[in-house]
XYZ file of C-alpha atoms in Angstrom:
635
model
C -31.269 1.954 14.148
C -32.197 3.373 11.268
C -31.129 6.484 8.670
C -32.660 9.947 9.533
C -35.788 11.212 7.025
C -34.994 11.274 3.522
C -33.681 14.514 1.917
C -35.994 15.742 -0.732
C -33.275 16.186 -3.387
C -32.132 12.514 -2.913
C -34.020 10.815 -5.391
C -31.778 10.415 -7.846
C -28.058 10.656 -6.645
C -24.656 9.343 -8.344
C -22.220 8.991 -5.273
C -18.929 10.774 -6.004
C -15.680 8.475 -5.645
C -14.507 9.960 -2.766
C -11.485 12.015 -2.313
C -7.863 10.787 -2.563
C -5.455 10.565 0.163
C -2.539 11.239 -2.318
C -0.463 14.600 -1.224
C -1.148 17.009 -4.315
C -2.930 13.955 -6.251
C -5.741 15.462 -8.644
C -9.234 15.451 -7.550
C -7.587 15.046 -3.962
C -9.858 15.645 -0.848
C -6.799 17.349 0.465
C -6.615 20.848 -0.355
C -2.641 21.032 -1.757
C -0.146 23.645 -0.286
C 2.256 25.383 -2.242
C 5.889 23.823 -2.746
C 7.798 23.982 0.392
C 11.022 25.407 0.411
C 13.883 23.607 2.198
C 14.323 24.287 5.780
C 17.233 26.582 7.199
C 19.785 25.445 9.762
C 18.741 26.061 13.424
C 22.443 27.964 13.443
C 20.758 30.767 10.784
C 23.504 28.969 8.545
C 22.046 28.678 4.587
C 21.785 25.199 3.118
C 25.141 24.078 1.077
C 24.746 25.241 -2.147
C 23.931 22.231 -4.532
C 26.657 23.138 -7.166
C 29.566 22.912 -4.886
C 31.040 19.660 -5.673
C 33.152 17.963 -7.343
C 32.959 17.641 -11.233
C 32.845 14.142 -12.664
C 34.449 14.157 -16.709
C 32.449 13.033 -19.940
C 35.264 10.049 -19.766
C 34.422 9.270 -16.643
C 30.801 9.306 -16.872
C 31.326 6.969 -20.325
C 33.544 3.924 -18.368
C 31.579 4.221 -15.476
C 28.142 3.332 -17.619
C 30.059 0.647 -19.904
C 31.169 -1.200 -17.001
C 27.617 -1.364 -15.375
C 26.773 -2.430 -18.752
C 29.150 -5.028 -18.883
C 28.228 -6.113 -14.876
C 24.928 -6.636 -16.023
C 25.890 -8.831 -18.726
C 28.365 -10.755 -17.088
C 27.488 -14.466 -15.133
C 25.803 -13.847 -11.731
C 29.017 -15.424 -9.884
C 32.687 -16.536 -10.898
C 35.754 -15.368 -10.205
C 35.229 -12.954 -13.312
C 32.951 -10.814 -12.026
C 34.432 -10.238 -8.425
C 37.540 -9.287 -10.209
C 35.354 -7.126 -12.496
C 33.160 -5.352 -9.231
C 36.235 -5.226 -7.760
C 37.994 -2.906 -10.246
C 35.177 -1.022 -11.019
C 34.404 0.115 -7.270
C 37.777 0.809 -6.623
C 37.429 3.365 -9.583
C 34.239 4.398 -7.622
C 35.537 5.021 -4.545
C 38.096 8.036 -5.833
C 34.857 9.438 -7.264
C 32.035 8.906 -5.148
C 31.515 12.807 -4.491
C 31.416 13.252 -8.094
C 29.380 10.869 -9.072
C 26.857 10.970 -6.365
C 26.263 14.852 -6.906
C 25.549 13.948 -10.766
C 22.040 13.232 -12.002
C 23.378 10.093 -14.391
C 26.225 9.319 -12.461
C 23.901 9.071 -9.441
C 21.867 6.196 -11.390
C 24.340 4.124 -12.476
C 25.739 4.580 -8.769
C 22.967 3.194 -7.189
C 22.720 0.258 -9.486
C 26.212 -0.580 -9.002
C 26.317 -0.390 -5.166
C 23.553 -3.333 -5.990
C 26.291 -5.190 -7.069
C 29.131 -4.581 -4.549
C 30.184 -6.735 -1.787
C 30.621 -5.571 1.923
C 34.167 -3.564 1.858
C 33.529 -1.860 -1.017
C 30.249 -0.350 0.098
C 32.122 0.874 3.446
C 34.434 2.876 1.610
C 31.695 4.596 -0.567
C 30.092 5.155 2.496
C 32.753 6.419 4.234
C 33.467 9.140 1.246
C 29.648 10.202 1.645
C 29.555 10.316 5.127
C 32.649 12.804 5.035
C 30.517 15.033 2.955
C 27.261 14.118 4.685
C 25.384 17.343 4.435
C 26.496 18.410 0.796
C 25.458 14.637 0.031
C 22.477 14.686 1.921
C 20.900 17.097 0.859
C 21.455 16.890 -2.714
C 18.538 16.213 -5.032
C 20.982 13.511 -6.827
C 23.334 12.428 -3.845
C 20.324 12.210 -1.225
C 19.411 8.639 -3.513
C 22.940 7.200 -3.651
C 23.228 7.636 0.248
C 19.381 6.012 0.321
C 20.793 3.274 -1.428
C 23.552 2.807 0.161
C 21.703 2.114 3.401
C 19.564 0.142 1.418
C 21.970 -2.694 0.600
C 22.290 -3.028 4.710
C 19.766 -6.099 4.828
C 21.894 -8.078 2.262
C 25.184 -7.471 4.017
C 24.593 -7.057 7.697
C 24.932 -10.908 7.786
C 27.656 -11.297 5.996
C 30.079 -8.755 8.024
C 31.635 -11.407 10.118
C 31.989 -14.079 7.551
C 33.555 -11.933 5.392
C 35.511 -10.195 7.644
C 37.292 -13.483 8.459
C 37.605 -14.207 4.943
C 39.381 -11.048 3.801
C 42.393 -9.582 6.082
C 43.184 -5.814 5.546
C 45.798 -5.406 2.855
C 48.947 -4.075 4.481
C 48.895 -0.783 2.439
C 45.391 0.192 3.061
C 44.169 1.955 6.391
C 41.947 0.675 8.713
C 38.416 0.506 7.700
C 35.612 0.887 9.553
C 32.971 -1.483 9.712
C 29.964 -1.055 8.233
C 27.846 -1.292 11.567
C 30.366 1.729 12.525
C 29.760 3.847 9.575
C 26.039 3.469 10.232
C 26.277 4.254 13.949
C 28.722 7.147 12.836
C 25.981 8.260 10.018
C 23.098 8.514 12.842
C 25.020 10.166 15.027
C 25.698 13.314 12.466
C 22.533 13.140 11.821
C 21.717 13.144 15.587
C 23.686 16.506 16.023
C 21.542 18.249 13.199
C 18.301 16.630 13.472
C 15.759 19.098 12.989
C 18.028 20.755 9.950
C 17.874 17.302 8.299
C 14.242 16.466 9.219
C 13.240 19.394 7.463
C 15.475 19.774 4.312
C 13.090 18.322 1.487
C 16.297 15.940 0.495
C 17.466 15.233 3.592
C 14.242 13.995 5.073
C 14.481 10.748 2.842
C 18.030 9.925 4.653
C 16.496 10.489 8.021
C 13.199 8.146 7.058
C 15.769 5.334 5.532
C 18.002 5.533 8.424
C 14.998 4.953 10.866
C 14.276 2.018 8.939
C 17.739 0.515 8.638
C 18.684 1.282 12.559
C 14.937 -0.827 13.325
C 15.297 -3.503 10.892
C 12.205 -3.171 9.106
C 11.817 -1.656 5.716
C 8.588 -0.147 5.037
C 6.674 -1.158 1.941
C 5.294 2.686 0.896
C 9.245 3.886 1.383
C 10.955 0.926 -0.719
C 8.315 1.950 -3.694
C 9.371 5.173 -2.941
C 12.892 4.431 -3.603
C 12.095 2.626 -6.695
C 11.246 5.319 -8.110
C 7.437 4.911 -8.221
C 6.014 8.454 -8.511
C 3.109 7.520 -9.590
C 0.074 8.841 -8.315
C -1.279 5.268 -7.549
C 1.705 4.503 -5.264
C 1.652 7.670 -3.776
C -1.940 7.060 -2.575
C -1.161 3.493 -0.743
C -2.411 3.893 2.574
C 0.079 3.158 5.247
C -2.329 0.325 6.478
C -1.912 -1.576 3.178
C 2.438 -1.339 3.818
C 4.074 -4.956 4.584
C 7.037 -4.105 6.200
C 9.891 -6.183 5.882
C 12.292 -7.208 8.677
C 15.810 -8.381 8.897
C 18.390 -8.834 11.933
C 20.435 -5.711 13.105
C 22.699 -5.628 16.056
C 21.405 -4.433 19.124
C 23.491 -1.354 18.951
C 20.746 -0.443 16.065
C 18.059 -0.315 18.073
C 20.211 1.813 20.975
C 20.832 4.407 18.146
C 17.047 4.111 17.219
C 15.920 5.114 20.499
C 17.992 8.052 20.863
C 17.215 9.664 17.442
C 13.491 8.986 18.216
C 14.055 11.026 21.211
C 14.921 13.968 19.539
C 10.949 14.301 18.093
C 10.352 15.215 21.799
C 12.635 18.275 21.489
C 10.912 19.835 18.964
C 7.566 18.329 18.956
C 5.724 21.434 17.798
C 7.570 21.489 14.533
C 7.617 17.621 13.915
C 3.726 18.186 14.139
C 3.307 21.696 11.833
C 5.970 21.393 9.562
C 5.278 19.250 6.454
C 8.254 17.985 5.439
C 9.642 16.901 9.156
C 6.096 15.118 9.931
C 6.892 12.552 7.167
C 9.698 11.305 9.367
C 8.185 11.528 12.890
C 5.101 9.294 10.755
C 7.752 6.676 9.641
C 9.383 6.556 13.414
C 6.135 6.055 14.762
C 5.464 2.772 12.053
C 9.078 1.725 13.056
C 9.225 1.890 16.476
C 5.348 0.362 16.772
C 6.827 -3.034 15.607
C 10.412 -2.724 17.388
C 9.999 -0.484 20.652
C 6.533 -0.235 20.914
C 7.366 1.267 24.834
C 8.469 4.392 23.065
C 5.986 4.487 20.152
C 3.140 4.971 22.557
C 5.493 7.669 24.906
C 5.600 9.117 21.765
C 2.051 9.254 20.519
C 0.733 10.206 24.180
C 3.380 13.470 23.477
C 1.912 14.136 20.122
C -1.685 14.224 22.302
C -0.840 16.045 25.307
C 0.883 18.660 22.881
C -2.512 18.676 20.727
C -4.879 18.672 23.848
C -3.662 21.494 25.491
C -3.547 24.552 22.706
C -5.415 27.281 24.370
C -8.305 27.462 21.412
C -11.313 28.925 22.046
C -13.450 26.552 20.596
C -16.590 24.002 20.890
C -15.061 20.830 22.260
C -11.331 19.310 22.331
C -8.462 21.212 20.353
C -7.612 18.494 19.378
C -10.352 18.832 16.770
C -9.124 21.833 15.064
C -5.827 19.623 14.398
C -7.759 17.197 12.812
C -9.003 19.596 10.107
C -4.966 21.006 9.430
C -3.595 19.646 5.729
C -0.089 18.377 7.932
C -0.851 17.893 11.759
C -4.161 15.743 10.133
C -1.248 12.930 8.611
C 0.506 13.088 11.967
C -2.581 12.134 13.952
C -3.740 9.362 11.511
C -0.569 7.891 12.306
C -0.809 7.868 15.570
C -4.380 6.184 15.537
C -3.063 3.677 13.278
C -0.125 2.424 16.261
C -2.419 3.276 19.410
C -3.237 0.382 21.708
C -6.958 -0.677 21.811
C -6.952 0.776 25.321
C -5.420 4.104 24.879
C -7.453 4.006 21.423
C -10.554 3.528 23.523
C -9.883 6.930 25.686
C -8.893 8.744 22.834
C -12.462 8.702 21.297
C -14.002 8.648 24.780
C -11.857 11.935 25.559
C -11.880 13.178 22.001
C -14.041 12.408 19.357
C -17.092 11.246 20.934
C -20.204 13.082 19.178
C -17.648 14.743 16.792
C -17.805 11.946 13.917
C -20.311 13.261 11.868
C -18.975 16.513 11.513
C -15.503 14.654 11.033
C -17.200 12.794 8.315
C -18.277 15.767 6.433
C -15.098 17.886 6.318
C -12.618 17.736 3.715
C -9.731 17.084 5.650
C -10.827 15.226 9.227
C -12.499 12.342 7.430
C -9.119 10.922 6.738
C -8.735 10.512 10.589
C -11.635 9.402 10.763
C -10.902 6.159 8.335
C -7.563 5.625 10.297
C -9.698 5.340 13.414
C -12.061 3.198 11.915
C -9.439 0.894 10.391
C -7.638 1.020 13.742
C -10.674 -0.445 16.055
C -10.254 -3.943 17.243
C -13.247 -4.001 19.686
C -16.828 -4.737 19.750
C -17.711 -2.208 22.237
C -15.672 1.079 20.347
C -16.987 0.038 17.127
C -20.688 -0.206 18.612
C -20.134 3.680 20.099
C -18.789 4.473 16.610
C -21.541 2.989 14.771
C -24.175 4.221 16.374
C -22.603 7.759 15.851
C -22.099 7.326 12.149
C -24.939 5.041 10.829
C -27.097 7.858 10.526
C -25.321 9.537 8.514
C -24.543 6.977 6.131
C -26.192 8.310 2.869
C -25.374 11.919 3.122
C -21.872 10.880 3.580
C -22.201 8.800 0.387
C -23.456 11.746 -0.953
C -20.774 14.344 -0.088
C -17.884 11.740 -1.569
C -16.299 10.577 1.234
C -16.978 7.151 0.318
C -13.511 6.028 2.377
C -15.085 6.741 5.801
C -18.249 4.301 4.353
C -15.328 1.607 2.801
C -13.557 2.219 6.642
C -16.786 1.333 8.471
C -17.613 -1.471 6.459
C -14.246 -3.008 6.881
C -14.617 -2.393 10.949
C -17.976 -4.699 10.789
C -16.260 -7.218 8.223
C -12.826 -7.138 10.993
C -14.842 -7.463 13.974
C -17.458 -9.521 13.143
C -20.798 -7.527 14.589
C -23.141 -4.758 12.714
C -22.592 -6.725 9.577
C -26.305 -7.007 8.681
C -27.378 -3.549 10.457
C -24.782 -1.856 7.968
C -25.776 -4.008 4.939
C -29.495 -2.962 4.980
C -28.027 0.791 5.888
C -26.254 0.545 2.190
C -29.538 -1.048 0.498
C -31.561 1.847 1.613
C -28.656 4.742 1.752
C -28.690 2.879 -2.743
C -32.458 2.955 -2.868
C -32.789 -0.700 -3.105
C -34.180 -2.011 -0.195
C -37.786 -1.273 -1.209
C -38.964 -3.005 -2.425
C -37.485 -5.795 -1.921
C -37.242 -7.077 -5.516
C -34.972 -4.685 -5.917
C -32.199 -5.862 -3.636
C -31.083 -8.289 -6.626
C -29.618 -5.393 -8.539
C -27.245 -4.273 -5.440
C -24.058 -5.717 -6.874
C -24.288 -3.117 -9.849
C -25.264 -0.423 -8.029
C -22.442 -1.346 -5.176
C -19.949 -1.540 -8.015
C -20.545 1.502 -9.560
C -21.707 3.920 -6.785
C -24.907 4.440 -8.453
C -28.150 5.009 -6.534
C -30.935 3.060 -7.998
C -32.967 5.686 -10.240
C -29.478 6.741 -11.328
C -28.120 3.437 -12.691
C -31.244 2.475 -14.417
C -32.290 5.956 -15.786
C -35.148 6.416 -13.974
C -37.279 9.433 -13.202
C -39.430 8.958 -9.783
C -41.529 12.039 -8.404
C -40.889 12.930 -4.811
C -43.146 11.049 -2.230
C -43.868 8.566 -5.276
C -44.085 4.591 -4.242
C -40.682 3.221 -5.452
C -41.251 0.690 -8.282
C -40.441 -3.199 -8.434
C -37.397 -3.991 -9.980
C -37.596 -5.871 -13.536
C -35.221 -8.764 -14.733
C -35.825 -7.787 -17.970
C -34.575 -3.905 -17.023
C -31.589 -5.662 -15.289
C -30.105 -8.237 -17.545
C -30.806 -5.833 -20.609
C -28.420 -2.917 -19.227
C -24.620 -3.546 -19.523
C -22.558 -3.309 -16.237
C -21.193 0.263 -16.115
C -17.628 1.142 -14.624
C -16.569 -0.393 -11.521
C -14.767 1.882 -9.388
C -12.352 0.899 -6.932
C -14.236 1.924 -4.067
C -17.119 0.022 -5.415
C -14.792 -2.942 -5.736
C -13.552 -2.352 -2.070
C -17.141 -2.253 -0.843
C -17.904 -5.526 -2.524
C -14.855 -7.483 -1.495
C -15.728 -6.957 2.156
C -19.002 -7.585 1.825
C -18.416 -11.171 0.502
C -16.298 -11.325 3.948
C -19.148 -11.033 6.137
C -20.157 -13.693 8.093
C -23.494 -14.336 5.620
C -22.857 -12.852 1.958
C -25.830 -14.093 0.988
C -27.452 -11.340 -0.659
C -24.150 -10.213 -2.664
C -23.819 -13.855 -4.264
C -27.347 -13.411 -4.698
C -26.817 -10.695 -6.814
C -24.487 -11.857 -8.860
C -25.787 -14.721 -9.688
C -28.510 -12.940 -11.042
C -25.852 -11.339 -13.742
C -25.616 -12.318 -17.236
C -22.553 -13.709 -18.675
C -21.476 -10.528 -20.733
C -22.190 -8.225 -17.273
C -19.973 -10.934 -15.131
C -16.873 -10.926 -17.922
C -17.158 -6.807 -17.588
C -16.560 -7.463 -13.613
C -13.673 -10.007 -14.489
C -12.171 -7.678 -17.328
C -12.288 -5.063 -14.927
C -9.111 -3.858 -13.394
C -11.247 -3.012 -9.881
C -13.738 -5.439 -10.532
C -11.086 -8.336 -11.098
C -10.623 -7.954 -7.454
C -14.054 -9.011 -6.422
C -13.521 -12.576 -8.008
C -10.375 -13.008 -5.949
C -13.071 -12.102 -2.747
C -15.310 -14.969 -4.150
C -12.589 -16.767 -4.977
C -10.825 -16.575 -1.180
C -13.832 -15.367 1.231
C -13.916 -18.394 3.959
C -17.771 -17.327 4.367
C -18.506 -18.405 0.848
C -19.220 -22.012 0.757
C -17.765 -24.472 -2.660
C -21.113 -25.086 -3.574
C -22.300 -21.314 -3.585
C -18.948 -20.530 -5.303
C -19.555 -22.972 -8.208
C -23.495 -21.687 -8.522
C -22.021 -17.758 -9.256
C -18.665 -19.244 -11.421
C -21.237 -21.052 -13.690
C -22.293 -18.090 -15.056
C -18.627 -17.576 -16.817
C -19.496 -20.773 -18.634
C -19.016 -19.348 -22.540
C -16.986 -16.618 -21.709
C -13.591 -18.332 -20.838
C -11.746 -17.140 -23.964
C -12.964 -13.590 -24.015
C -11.514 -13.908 -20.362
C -8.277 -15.497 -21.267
C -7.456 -12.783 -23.569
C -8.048 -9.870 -21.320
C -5.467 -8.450 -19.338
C -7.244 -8.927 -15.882
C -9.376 -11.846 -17.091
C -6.670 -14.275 -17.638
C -5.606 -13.369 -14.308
C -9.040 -14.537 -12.919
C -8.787 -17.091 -14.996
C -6.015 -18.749 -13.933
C -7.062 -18.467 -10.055
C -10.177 -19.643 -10.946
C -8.530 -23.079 -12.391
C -5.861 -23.232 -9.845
C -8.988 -23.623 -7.622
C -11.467 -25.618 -9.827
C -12.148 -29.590 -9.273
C -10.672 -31.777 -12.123
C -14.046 -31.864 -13.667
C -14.390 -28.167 -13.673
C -10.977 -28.315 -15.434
C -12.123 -30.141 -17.986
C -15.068 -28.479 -18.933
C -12.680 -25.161 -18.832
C -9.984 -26.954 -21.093
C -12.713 -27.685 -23.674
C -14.161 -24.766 -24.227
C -10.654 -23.145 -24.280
C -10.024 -25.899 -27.205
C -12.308 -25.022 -29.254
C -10.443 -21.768 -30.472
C -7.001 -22.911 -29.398
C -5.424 -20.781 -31.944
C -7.323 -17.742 -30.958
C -5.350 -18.275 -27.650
C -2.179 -19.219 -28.925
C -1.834 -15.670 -31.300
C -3.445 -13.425 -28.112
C -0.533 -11.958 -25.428
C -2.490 -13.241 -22.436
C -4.493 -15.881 -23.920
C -0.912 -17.963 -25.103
C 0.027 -17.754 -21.188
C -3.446 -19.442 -20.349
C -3.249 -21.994 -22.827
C 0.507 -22.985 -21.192
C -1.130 -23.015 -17.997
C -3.939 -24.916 -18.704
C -1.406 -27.537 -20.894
C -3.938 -26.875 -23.592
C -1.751 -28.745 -25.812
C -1.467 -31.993 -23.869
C -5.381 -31.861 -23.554
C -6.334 -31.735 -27.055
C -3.470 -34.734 -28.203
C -3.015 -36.456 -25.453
C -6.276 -36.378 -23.012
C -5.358 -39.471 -21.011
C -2.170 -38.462 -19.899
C -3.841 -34.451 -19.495
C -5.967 -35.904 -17.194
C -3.419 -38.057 -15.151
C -1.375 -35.130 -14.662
C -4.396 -32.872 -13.718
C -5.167 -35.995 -11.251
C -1.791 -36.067 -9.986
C -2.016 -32.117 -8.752
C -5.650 -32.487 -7.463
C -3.643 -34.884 -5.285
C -0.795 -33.126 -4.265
C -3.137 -30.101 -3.763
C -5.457 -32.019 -1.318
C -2.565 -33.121 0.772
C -1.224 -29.780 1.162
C -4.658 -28.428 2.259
C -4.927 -31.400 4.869
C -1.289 -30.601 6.280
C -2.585 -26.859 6.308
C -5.670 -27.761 8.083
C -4.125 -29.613 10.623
């Protein structure tokens, strides 16, 4: 199975990055919609207005930040600083409101509800909860209710023992528990569900609470809440999220199902509307891992709804979702949490002899990658393969690189087409023929570069391709590695036989292989060598030779030394040594450079250069320990 007849305008082609999945990032492959305004009640009712609340005073706002000040300071435990959290939450508490609905009191809120033990967070809560929706959906409150929710994993498990360990004081009322004030929470929020799905503040209470009622905090939403904005983190595809679990009481997951069940109400607008699809996409990730049952009632909704639009067009309407800026995110959701069956009938039903096209719009190729990274079987990955392999190079060409990344990662995950789509990326790179040029893959690879592109070449149409020449190769300086590039590389050194790719960078010269090591993409591509289980020690050593002379340059880079150091947590103790004493030699270089000081520590530099006999019983001593480990981890 080859790639269809050459285009004549592909002789010399630079492969554009791809687009990015970020919402609004630049240079996105998603066109961006205008701002979206926040969401009416379904009663006609207008929003709160953001400037009703309380007002918190300049004296106020000045003890409230020196006593976070002085909580960070003080010890971590003692009877000190419970008397001092105590105190200051107690001031809190009268104030909450106030200092919620303010833009620095809301900061040094959240940090101190970091700090507070189990009763005092219930009676914070408790004041929000009374003002849910003015809270809610404030652009400053909306955050101290997040992390308010937030500090659930820490003291879910302590409810009971603390609950015997403090008794109610006479004077104060009873208090509800914190599982109640939750339950209480969800329930509001149950009552107004579409209002708060699709208030651009309140969504990010309804996506924590799903989170906090299932146990499992997402990875993308807890960056979120860190206040990452950066385009980087908003680009992290959901596949590349480790959720985190903890315990909740089985009344959680009760309350889980029944908000869940209010997507089905509205379904249409959980699907169209942008803001509200964000949380039906983090129920779906949720309830995947805890109620998987309702996950896939859920998804089948989402595709019955889809199916049946009465569109008059070529094949499933389905399709014409699959091109829409929101519905699209919905949908790659759902591909992401289908079971391999209902996967399998989906693309039998659906896409079938619709990937190309898929491939090639602007919008549906994201799909397509979620499908791709979703297969698990042989026999779906053969159907989509011998769909898309044709197609290979002109996708290349129209920069959708991810759906190329996607289907190399399928091979690499299920173990077949792994040498069909290798020689597809030699010739879709112009370096299959002939065949001396194959060495020189690892540069092209790295930098999306076709052949005649990378080496500045100029090659007539219908012209015999020429032989490649070491001297052309090892005289040109690597060029940028993109991260694509680097993702392309890493899974190729995962395939079953990475022959060819070691091949290739063995052929490198020491100043092109420190580029890849300084690299902040290429960096990554060492860890592949580094970790690949298909790479054998001895072909591992044979590429890692060619760093020999460069270890200092690498210690002092900010990725290198990185490298570095998993290189030598890996090396044999005669590697070590050969490391050490080239490191030596400019010991003070290392000792005055910012990374290079935190090598030298690692390596005991030090110790080496005085003391060598007792360097090398220590370094014996951890060979040791790290041979055992590996034997108890093999067994």
């Amino acid at each position: 199975m080859g790639l269809g007849p050459r285009s004549p305008h592909k002789a010399g082609r630079r492969f554009p990055a791809g687009g990015k999945r970020g919402r609004g990032a630049q240079g996105s492959g998603r066109p961006s919609g205008p701002p979206r305004q926040p969401c009416r009640p379904p009663d006609g009712r207008s929003p709160p207005a953001l400037d009703a609340h309380p007002h918190l005073s300049p004296e106020a706002l000045g003890y409230f930040r020196r006593a976070l000040s002085a909580l960070k300071e003080a010890p971590e435990a003692g009877e000190e600083r419970e008397l001092m959290v105590h105190n200051v939450l107690k001031e809190v508490e009268s104030q909450a409101l106030a200092l919620a609905t303010n833009r620095t009191g809301s900061e040094m809120l959240q940090e101190l509800l970091g700090f507070s033990p189990l009763k005092p967070l219930c009676r914070v809560l408790a004041a929000l909860r009374s003002n849910l929706r003015s809270v809610a959906c404030h652009r400053c409150g909306v955050h101290v209710l997040e992390s308010a929710l937030l500090q659930l994993p820490r003291l879910l498990g302590s409810c009971e023992e603390e609950e015997e360990a403090e008794e109610e004081e006479e004077k104060e009322p009873p208090l509800d528990t914190l599982e109640e004030l939750v339950l209480g929470l969800a329930s509001e929020v149950c009552d107004d569900f579409l209002f708060y799905c699709g208030d651009t503040h309140g969504s990010f209470v309804v996506r924590t609470l799903l989170q906090v009622l299932g146990g499992t905090l997402l990875e993308s939403e807890r960056a979120r809440h860190r206040g990452s904005r950066s385009p980087e983190a908003q680009r992290t595809p959901t596949r590349e999220c480790k959720p985190a679990d903890f315990e909740v009481p089985e009344s959680f997951l009760n309350c889980l199902r029944d908000l869940s069940s209010c997507f089905l109400k509205d379904i249409a607008v959980f699907i169209t509307d942008k803001i509200s699809s964000f949380c039906f996409q983090v129920a779906l990730q949720i309830l995947h891992r805890k109620l998987p049952q309702l996950c896939a009632h859920l998804c089948n909704a989402v595709i019955d709804y889809l199916s049946n639009r009465n569109f008059s067009a070529d094949g499933s309407p389905l399709l014409l979702f699959l091109r829409d800026q929101t519905s699209s995110r919905l949908l790659e959701q759902v591909l992401l949490v289908l079971e391999p069956p209902r996967l399998q009938s989906l693309f039998e039903d659906h896409f079938q002899g619709q990937l190309q096209a898929m491939a090639a719009h602007p919008i549906a190729n994201f799909p397509l990658q979620r499908l791709l990274d979703a297969v698990t079987t042989p026999e779906l990955l053969s159907h989509i393969f011998e769909e898309l392999s044709p197609a290979l190079e002109a996708v290349l060409a129209q920069g959708h690189t991810g759906v190329v990344i996607a289907l190399v990662g399928a091979c690499r995950r299920v173990g077949t087409h792994q040498a069909q789509v290798l020689q597809l990326l030699l010739e879709a790179f112009h370096c299959a023929e002939p065949s001396s040029r194959q060495v020189a893959c690892v540069p092209l690879f790295a930098t999306l570069m076709a052949y005649e592109v990378y080496y500045g070449l100029v090659e007539e149409e219908g012209a015999v391709p020429v032989d490649h020449q070491v001297e052309m190769g090892t005289a040109k300086a690597l060029g940028e590695v993109t991260v694509l590039g680097s993702l392309l590389l890493q899974h190729l050194l995962h395939f079953s036989t990475p022959g060819l790719i070691l091949r290739s960078l063995g052929a490198l010269t020491g100043p092109q292989f420190l580029t890849l090591a300084q690299s902040p993409a290429g960096s990554h591509v060492l860890d592949a060598i580094l970790t690949s289980p298909s790479v054998t020690r001895k072909q591992r050593r044979r590429v890692l030779k060619i760093l020999k002379g460069q270890y200092v340059a690498l210690a002092c880079s900010r990725h290198g030394s990185r490298v570095l150091d998993a290189i030598w947590n890996g090396a044999a103790l005669g590697a070590r040594k050969e490391i050490a004493a080239e490191l030596g030699e400019r010991n003070q270089e290392l000792i005055k450079d910012p990374f290079g000081h935190h090598v030298a520590r690692n390596v005991a530099l030090t110790t080496f250069l005085k003391r060598r006999e007792a360097w090398e019983q220590q370094q014996g001593a951890v060979a040791k320990r790290r041979r055992v480990l590996n034997s108890i981890l093999e067994d």
